[in-house]
PDB file of C-alpha atoms and ligand atoms in Angstrom:
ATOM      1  CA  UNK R  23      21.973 -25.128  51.913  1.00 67.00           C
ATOM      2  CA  UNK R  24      18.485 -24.469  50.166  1.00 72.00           C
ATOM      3  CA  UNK R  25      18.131 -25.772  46.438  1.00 75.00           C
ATOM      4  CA  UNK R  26      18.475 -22.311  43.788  1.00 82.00           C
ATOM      5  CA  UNK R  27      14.879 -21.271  42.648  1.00 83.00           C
ATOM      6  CA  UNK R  28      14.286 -19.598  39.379  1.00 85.00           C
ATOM      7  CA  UNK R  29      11.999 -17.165  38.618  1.00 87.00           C
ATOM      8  CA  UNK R  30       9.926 -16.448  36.236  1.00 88.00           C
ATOM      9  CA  UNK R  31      11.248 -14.750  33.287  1.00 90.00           C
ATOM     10  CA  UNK R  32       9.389 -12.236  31.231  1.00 91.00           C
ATOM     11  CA  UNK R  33       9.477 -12.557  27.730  1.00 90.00           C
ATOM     12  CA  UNK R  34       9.085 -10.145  25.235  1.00 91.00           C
ATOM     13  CA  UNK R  35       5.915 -10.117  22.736  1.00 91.00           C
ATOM     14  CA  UNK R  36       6.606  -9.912  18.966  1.00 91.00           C
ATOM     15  CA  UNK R  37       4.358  -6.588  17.698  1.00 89.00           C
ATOM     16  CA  UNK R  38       3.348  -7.374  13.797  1.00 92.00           C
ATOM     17  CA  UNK R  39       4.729  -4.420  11.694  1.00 92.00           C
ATOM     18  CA  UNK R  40       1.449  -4.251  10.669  1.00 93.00           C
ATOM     19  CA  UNK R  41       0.204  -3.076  13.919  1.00 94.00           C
ATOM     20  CA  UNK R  42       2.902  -0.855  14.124  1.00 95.00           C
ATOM     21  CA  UNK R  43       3.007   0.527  10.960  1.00 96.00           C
ATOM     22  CA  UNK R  44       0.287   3.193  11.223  1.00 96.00           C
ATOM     23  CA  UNK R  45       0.848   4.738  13.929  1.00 96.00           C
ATOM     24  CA  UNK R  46       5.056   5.232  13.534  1.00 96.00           C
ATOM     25  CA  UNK R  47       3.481   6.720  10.364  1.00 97.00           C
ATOM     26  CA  UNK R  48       1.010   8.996  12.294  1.00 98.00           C
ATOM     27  CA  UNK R  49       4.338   9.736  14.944  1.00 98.00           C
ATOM     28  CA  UNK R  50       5.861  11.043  12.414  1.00 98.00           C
ATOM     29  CA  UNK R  51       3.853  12.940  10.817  1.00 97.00           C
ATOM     30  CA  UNK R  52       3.207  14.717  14.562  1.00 97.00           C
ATOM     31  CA  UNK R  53       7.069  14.988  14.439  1.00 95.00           C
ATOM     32  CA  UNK R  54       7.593  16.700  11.184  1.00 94.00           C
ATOM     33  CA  UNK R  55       4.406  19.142  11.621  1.00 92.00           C
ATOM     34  CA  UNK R  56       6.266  20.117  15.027  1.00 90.00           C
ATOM     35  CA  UNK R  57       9.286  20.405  13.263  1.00 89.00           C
ATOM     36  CA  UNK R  58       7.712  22.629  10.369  1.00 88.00           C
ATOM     37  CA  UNK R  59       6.427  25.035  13.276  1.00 87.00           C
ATOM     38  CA  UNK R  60       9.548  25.173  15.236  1.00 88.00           C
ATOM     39  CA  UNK R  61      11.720  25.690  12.532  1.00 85.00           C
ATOM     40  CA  UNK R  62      10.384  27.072   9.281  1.00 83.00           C
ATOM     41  CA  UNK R  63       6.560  28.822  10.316  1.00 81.00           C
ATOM     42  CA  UNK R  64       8.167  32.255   9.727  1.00 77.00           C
ATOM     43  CA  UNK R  65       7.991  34.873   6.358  1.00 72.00           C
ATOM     44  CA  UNK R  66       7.510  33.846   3.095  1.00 74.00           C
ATOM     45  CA  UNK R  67       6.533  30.356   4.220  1.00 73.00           C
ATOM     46  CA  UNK R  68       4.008  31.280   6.483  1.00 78.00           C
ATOM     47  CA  UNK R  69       0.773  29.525   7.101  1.00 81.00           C
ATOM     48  CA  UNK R  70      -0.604  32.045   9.645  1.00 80.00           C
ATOM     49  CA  UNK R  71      -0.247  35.812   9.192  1.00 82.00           C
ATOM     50  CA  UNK R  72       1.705  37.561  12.034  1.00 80.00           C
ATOM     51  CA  UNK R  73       3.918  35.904  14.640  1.00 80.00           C
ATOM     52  CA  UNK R  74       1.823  34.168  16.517  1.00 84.00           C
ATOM     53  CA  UNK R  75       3.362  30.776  15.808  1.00 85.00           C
ATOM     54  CA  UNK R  76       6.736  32.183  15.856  1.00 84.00           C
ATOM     55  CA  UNK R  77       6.538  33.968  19.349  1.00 86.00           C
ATOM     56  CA  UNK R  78       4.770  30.370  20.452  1.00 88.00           C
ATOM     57  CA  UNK R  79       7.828  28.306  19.877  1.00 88.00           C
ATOM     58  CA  UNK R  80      10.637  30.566  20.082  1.00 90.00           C
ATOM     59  CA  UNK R  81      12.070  29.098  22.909  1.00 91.00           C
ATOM     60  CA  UNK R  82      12.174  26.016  21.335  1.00 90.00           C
ATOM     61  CA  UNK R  83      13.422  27.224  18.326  1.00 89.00           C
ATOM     62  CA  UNK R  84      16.612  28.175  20.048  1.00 91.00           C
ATOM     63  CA  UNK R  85      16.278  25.295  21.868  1.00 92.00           C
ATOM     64  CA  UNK R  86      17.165  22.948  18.732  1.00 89.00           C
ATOM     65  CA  UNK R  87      19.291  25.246  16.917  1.00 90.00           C
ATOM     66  CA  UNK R  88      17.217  26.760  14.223  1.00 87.00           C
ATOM     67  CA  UNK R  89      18.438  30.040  13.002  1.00 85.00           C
ATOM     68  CA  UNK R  90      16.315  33.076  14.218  1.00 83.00           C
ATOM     69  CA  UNK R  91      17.642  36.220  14.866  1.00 79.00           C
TER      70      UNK R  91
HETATM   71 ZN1   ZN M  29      14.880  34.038  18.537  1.00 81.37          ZN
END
């Protein structure tokens, strides 16, 4: 019978929030302008004029749920 070997285990590395911090801020901010075009870039609250946005990310606009027509 051969003797068990172990092998090497990877650990994980500790990230500083600090490191982190900015870009989970600039994520987000991605996430919330995408959300802001999906959902509410229509009408009164329009940044562009016409549809363009609109017709761009209809699909997803159904997609997630956001009321449309
Ligand atoms: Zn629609």
């Amino acid at each position: 019978m051969t003797p068990a070997t172990t092998l090497p285990v990877a650990r994980p590395v500790a990230i500083p929030l600090r490191e982190i911090l900015p870009w989970a801020l600039f994520g987000g901010l991605l996430l919330m302008l995408g959300i802001y075009f999906v959902g509410v870039e229509e009408g009164a609250v329009a940044m562009f004029k016409g549809m363009y946005v609109h017709e761009f990310v209809h699909d997803a606009r159904h997609l997630l749920g956001f009321p449309c027509h």
